[in-house]
Coordinates of C-alpha atoms and ligand atoms in Angstrom, one line a residue:
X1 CA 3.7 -25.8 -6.5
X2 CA 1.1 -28.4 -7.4
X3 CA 0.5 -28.5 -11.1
X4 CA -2.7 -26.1 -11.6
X5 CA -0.8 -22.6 -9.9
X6 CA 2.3 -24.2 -11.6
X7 CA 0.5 -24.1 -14.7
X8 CA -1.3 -20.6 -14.3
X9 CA 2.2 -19.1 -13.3
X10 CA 3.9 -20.3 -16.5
X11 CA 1.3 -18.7 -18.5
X12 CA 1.7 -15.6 -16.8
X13 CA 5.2 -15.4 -17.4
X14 CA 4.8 -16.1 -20.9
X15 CA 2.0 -13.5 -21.0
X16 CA 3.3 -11.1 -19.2
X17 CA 7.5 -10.9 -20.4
X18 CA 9.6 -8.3 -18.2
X19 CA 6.9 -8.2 -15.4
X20 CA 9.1 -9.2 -12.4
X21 CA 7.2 -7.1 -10.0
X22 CA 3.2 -8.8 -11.4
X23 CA 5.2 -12.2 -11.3
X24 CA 6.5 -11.8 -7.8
X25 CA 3.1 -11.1 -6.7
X26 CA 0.9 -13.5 -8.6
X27 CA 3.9 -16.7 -7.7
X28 CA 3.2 -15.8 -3.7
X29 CA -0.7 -15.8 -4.5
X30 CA -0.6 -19.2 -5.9
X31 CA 1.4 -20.7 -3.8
X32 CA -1.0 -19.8 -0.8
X33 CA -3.8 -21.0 -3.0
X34 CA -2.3 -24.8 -3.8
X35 CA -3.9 -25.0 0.0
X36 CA -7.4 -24.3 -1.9
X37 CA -7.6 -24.9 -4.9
X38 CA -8.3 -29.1 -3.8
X39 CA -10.8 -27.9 -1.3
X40 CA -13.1 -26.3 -4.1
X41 CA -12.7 -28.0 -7.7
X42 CA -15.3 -25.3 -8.5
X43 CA -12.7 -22.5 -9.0
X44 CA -10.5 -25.1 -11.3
X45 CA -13.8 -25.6 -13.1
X46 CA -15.0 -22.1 -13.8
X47 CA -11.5 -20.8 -14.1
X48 CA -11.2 -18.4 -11.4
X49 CA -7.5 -18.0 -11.0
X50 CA -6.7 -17.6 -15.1
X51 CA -9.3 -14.8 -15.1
X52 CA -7.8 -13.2 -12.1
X53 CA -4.5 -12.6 -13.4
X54 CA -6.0 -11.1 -16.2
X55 CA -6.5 -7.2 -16.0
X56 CA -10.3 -6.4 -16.8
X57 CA -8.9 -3.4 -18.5
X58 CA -5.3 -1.6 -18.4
X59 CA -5.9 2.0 -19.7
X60 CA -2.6 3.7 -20.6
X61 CA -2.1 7.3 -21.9
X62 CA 0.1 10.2 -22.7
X63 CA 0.6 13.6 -20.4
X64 CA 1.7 16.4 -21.8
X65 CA 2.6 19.5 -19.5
X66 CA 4.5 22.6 -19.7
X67 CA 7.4 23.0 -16.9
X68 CA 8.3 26.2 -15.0
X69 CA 11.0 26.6 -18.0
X70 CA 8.1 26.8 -21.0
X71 CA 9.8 23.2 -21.9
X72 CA 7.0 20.7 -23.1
X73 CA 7.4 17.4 -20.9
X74 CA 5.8 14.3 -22.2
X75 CA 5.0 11.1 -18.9
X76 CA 3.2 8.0 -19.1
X77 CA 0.0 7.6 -17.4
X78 CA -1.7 4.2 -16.3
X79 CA -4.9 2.8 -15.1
X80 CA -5.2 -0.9 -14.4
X81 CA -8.4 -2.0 -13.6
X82 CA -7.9 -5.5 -12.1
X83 CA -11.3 -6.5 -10.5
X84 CA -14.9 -5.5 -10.3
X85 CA -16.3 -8.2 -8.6
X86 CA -16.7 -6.7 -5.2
X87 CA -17.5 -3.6 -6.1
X88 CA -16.3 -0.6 -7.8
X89 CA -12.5 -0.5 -8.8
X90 CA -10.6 1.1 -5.8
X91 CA -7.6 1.9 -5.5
X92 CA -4.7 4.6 -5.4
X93 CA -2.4 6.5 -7.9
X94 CA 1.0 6.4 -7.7
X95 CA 3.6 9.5 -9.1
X96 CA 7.0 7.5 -9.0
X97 CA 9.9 7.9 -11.5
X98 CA 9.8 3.6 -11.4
X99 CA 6.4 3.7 -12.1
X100 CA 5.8 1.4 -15.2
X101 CA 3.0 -1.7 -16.3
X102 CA 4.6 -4.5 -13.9
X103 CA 4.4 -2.5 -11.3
X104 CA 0.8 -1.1 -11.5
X105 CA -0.6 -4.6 -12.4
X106 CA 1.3 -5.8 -9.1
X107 CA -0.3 -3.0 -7.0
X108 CA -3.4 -3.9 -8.4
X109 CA -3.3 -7.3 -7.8
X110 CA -2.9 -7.2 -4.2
X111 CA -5.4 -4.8 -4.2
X112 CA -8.0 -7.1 -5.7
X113 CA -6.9 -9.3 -2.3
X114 CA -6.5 -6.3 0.0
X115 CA -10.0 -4.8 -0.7
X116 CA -11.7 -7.6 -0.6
X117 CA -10.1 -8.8 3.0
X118 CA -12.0 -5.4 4.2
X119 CA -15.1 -7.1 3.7
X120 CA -16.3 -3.7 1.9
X121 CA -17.7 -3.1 -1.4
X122 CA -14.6 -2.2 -2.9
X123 CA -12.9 -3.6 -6.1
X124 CA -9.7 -3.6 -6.7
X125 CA -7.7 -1.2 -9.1
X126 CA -4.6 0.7 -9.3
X127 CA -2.6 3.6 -11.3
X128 CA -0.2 6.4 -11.7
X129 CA 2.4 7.5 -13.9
X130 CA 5.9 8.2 -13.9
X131 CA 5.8 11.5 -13.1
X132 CA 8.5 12.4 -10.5
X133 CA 7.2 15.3 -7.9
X134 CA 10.4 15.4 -6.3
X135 CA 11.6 19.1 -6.3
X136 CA 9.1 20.1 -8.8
X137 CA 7.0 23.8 -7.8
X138 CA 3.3 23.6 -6.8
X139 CA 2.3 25.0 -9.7
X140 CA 3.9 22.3 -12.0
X141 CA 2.6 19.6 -10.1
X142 CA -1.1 21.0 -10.8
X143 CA -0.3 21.1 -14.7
X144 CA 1.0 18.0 -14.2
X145 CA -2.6 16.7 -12.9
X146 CA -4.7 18.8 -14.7
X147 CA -3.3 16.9 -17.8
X148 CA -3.3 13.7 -16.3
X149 CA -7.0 14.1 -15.0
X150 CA -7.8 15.5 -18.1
X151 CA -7.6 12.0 -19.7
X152 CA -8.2 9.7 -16.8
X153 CA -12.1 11.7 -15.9
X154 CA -13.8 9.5 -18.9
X155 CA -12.4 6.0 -17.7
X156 CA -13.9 6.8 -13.4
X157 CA -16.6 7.7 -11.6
X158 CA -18.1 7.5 -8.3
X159 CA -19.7 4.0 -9.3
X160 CA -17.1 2.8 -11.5
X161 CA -13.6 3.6 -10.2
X162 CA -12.8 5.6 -7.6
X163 CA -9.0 6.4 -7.5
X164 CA -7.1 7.6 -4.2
X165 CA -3.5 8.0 -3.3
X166 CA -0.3 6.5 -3.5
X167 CA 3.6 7.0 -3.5
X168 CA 3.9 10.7 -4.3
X169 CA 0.3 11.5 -4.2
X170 CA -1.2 13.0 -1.2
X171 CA -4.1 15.7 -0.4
X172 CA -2.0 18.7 -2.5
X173 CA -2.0 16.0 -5.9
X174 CA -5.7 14.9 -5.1
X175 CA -6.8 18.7 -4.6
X176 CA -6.0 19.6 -8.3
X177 CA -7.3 16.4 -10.1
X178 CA -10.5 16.3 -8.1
X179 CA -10.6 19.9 -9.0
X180 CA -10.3 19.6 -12.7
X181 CA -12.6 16.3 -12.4
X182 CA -15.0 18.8 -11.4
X183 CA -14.3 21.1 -13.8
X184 CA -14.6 18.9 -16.8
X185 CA -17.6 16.7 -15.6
X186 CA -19.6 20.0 -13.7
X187 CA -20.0 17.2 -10.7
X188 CA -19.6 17.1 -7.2
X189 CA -19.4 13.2 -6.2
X190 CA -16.8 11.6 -4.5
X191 CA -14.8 10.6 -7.8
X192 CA -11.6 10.4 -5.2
X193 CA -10.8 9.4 -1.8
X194 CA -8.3 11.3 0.5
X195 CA -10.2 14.8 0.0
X196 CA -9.9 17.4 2.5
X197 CA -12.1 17.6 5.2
X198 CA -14.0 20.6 4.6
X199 CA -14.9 18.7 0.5
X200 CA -16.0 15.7 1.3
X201 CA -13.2 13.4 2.9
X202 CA -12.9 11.6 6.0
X203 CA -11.5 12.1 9.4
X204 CA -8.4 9.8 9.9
X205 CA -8.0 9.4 6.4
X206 CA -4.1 10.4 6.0
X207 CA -3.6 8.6 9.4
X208 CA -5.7 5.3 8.4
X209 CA -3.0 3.2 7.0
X210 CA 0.0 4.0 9.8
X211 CA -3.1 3.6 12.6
X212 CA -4.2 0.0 10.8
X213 CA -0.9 -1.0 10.8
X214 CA -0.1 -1.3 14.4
X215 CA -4.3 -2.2 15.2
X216 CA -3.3 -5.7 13.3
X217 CA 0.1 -5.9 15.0
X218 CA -1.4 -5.1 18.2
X219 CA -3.6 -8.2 17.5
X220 CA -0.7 -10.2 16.4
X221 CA 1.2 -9.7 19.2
X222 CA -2.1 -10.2 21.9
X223 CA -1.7 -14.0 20.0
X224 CA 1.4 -14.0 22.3
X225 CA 0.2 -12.2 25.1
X226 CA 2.3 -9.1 24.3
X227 CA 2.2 -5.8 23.5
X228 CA 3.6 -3.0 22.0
X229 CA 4.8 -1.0 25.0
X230 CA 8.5 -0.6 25.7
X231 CA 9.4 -2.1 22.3
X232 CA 12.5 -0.8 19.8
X233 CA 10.9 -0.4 16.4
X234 CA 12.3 0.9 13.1
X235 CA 10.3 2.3 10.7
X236 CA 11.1 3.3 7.0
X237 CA 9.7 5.7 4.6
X238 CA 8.4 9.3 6.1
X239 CA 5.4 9.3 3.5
X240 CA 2.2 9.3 5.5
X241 CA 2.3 5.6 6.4
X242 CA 5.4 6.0 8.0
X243 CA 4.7 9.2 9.9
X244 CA 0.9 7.8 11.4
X245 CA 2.6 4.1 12.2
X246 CA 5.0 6.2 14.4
X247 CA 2.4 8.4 16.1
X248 CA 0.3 5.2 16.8
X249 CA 3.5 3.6 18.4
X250 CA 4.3 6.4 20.7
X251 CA 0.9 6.7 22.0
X252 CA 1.2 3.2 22.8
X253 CA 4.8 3.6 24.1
X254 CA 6.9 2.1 21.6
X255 CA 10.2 3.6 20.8
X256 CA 10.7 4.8 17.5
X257 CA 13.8 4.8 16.1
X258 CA 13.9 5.4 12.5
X259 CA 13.4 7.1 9.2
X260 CA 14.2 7.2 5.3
X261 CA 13.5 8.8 2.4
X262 CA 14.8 7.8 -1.5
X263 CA 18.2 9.3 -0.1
X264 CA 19.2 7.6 3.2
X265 CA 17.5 7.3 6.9
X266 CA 18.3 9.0 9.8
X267 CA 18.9 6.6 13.1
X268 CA 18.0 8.3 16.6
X269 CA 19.0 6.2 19.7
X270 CA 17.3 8.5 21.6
X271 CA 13.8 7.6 20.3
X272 CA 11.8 9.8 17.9
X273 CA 9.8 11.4 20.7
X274 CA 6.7 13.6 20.1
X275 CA 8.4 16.8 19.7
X276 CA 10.7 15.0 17.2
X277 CA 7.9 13.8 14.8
X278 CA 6.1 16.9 14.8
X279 CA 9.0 18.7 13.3
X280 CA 9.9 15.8 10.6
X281 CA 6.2 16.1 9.9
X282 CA 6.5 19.8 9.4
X283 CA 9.8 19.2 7.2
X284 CA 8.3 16.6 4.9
X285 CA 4.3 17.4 4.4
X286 CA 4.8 21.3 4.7
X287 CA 8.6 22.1 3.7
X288 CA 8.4 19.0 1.6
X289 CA 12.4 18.9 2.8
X290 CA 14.7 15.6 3.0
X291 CA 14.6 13.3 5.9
X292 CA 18.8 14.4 6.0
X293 CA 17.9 17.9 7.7
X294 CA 16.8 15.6 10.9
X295 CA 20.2 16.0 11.8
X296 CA 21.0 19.3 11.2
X297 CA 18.5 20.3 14.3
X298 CA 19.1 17.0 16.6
X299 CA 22.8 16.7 15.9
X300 CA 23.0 13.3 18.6
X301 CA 21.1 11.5 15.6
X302 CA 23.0 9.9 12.6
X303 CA 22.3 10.0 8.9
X304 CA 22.8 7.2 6.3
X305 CA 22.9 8.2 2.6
X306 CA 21.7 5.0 0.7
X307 CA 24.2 3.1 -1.5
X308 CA 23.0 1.7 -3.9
X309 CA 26.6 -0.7 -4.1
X310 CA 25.0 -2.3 -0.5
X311 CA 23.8 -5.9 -0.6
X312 CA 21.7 -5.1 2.6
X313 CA 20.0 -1.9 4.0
X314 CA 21.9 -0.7 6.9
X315 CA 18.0 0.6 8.7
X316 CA 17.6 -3.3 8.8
X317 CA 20.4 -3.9 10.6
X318 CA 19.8 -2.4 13.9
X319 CA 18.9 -4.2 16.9
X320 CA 14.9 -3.7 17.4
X321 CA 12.4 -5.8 18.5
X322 CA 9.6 -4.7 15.7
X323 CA 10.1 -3.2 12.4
X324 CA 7.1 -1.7 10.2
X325 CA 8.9 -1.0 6.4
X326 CA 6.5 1.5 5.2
X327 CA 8.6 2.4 2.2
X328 CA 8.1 0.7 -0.9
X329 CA 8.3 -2.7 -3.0
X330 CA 11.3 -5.1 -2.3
X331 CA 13.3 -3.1 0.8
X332 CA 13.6 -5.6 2.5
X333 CA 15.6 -8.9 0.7
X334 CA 17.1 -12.0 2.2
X335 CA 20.0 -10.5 4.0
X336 CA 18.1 -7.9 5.4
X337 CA 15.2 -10.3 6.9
X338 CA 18.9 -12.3 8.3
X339 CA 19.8 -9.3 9.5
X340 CA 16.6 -8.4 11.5
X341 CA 16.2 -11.8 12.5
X342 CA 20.3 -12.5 13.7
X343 CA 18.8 -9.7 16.1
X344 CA 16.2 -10.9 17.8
X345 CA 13.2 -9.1 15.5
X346 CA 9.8 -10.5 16.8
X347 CA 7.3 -8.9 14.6
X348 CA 7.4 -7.5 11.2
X349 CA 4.1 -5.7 9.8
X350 CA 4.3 -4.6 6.2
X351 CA 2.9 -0.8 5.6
X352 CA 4.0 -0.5 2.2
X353 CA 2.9 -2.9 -0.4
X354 CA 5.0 -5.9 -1.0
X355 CA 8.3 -4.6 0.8
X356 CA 9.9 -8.2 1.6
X357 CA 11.6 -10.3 -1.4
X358 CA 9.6 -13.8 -1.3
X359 CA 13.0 -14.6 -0.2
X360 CA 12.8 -12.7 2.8
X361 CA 9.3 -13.8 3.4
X362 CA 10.0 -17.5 3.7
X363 CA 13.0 -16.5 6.4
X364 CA 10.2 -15.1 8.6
X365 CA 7.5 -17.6 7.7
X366 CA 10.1 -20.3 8.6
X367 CA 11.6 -18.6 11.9
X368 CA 7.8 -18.2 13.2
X369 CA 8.4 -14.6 14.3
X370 CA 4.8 -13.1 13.8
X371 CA 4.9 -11.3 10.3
X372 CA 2.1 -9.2 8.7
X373 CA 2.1 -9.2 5.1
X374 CA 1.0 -5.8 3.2
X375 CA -2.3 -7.4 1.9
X376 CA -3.4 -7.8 5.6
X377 CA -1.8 -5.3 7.8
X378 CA -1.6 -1.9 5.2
X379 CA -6.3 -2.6 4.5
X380 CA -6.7 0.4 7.1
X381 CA -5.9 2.9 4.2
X382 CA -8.6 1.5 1.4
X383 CA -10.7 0.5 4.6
X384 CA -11.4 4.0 5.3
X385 CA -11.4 5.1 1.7
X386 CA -14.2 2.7 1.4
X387 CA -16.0 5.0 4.5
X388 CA -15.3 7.7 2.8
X389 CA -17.6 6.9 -0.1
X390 CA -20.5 5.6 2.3
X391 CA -20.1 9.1 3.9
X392 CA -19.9 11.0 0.6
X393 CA -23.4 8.5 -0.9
X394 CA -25.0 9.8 2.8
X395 CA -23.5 13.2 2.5
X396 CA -22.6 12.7 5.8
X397 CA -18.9 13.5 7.7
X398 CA -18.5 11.1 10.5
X399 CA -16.6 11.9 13.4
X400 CA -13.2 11.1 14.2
X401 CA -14.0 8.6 17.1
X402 CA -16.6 6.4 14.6
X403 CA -14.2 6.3 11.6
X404 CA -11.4 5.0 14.2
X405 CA -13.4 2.4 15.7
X406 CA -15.0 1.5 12.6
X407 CA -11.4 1.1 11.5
X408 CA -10.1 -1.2 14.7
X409 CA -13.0 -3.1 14.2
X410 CA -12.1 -3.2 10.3
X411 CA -8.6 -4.4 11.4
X412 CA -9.6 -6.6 13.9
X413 CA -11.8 -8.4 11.5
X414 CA -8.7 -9.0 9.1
X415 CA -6.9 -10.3 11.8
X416 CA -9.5 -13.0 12.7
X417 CA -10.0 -13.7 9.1
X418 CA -6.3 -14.7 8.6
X419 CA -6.1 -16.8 11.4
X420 CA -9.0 -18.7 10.6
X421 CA -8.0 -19.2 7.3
X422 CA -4.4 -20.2 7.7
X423 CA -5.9 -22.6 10.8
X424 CA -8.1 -24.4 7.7
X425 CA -5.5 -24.2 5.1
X426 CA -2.2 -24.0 6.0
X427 CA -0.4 -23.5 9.6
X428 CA -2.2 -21.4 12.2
X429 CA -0.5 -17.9 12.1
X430 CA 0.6 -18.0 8.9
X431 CA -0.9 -14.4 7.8
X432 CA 0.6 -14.8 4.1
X433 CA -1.5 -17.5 3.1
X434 CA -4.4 -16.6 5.8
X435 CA -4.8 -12.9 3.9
X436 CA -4.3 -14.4 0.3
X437 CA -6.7 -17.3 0.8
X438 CA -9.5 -15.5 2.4
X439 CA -9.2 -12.4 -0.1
X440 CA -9.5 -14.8 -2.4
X441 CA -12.6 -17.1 -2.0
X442 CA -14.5 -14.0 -1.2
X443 CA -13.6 -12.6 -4.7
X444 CA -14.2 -16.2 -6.3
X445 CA -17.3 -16.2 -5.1
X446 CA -18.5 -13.4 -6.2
X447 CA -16.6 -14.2 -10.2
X448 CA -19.0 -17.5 -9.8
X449 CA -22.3 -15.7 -8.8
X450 CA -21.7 -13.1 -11.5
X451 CA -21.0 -16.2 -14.7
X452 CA -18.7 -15.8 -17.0
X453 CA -17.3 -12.0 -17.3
Ligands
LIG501 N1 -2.8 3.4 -2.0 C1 -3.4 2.8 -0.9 C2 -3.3 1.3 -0.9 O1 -2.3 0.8 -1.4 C3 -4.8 3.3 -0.6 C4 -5.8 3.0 -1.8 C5 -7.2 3.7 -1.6 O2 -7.4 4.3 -0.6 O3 -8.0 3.5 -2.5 O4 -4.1 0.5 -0.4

């Protein structure tokens, strides 16, 4: 790293003590930018990248709430408010037992880079708490974000932060904090993204993220005059990302072959047809089940519980010619990028945020297999969060055909952006520092326009 990003990281590890996850992603951001930061002496000048890595504001907070046993439960609750120079602060919520301040300055980091690659008016932002929903009832997931909204309503707002999902946040979690949002502020504006259809969200809003995902790889893999059809893929996770990414594929006659949860992943050689998805959509978004019961109905399929002794995930270690982890941070480390690489893997496209080790990132940069990183390929989700909010402002629902073209185009657009950049920068196809340059400048731009804030 040339002295300036060397510089900037040291700081921020000195800052920032015990943040692996923020220093993981801030050390690939630099590196990209060593490529720009010679081109423009302006960002040196006006010190773009030291105010970058510096939250505008990191709220953090205590919820209290009452479990089905009467007990009193005490969890953390976070709101990092990274940038505001595009826009609003956007960005999801995340309800994960990891969840602590390295990893929601991390998330919103990328998502300063992520929102501003959709070429929306969307800042960048991110929170949760360390809440775990995992086997808790309905109704103590609504005290849960009663209390948790209860706090968070004075620090958002439909102009100044607009928070969405995450990891263990879906429609059920956003229902009951947009409802006590409402309650509290006696307002009906679109606070939150990822609201039910019939109170002001979006068509394709659960399925933007999975759909986006395989638009960009579809455009990755036209770079090589290929496509998707016929092609072995493995997918992890069975949150929403997972779930859409596989509908996507088998519309576009892919063969899917996996799917995880935090216990294990199930491994169908068969191919997770139609009929197949619709029950393991049933089992986790209705039954809220385990991915384990898979087997119990299609006994042919095999379960994996995870290990956590493992140097190397087992999912990555079957043959497949495209594999889309849609789980969470880090699944994927050095051995497991060999792994997928000793067997042939031609395209890797990132649905959950930052799920390769840098590690495993330089094996795929270096092997020249085409590989999507999150900031790029996982935009569909906040792309059509940001439509959401035009169609709340308009109070207007759009149909599903004009959000999903609006979001190929959106993806499509990414995908040209990258290319371009990396072609002026760096190595033509390199999407890592294509999406992390051209998120940037865009954002530097602004920080410059807007003086010293
Ligand atoms: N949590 C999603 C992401 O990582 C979506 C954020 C949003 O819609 O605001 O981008």
């Amino acid at each position: 790293m040339q002295s300036i990003a060397n510089e900037i990281y040291s700081q921020v590890t000195q800052k920032n003590p015990g943040e692996a996850e923020f220093h993981q992603a801030v050390h690939e951001v630099l590196h990209s930018l060593e490529h720009v930061v010679d081109a423009y002496p302006e960002f040196r000048y006006h010190k773009i990248l030291d105010r970058m890595v510096e939250p505008e504001r990191i709220i953090t907070f205590r919820v209290p709430w009452v479990d089905d046993a009467e007990e009193l439960q005490i969890n953390r609750g976070f709101r990092v408010e990274m940038s505001s120079a595009l826009g609003p602060y956007k960005g999801g919520l995340r309800f994960h037992a990891s969840v602590n301040q390295s990893i929601m300055k991390f998330l919103a980091f990328e998502q300063v880079f992520k929102n501003s690659l959709t070429g929306l008016s969307l800042g960048g932002g991110k929170g949760g708490s360390d809440f775990n929903p995992k086997g808790k009832s309905d109704l103590e997931v609504m005290r849960f974000c009663q209390s948790f909204m209860t706090e968070l309503y004075r620090h958002i707002g439909e102009n100044t932060d607009i928070p969405a999902g995450d990891i263990g946040v879906g429609g059920r979690e956003i229902g009951f904090m947009f409802g006590q949002y409402k309650r509290i502020k006696n307002q009906f504006t679109g606070v939150l993204t990822g609201k039910g259809l019939e109170w002001g969200g979006s068509n394709i809003r659960p399925e933007a993220t999975g759909y986006g995902l395989i638009y960009f790889s579809q455009n990755m893999l036209e770079t090589r005059s290929d496509t998707l059809e016929g092609k072995n893929c493995l997918i992890s996770g069975s949150g929403n990302v997972a779930l859409y990414t596989a509908e996507k594929l088998l519309e576009l006659g892919a063969k899917v072959l996996t799917f995880s949860d935090s216990n294990g992943f199930i491994h169908d050689p068969y191919g997770i047809d139609r009929e197949k998805l619709d029950f393991i959509m049933q089992l986790k978004n209705i039954r809220r089940g385990r991915i384990a019961e898979y087997i119990e109905k299609y006994k042919h399929a095999h379960y994996y519980p995870v290990e956590f002794s493992r140097d190397y995930n087992p999912l990555w270690a079957i043959p497949a010619d495209c594999a889309f982890p849609c789980a969470t941070q880090n699944e994927i480390n050095e051995k497991d990028a060999q792994n997928l690489l000793a067997n042939g893997v031609l395209l890797v496209a990132e649905g959950a945020n930052m799920p390769t080790t840098e590690e495993g990132v330089n094996l795929f940069i270096d092997k020249g297999i085409l590989y999507g990183p999150a900031k790029a390929t996982n935009a569909g989700g906040v792309a059509v969060s940001g439509l959401e909010m035009s169609q709340n402002s308009a109070r207007l629902l759009w149909t599903r055909s004009k959000v999903d073209s609006e979001l190929k185009n959106i993806m499509k657009r990414i995908h040209g952006l990258c290319l371009e950049s990396s072609e002026r920068y760096s190595t033509k196809g390199n999407y890592v520092d294509g999406a992390n340059i051209a998120g940037f400048v865009r954002v530097a731009e602004a920080m410059i326009d807007q003086g010293y804030v």
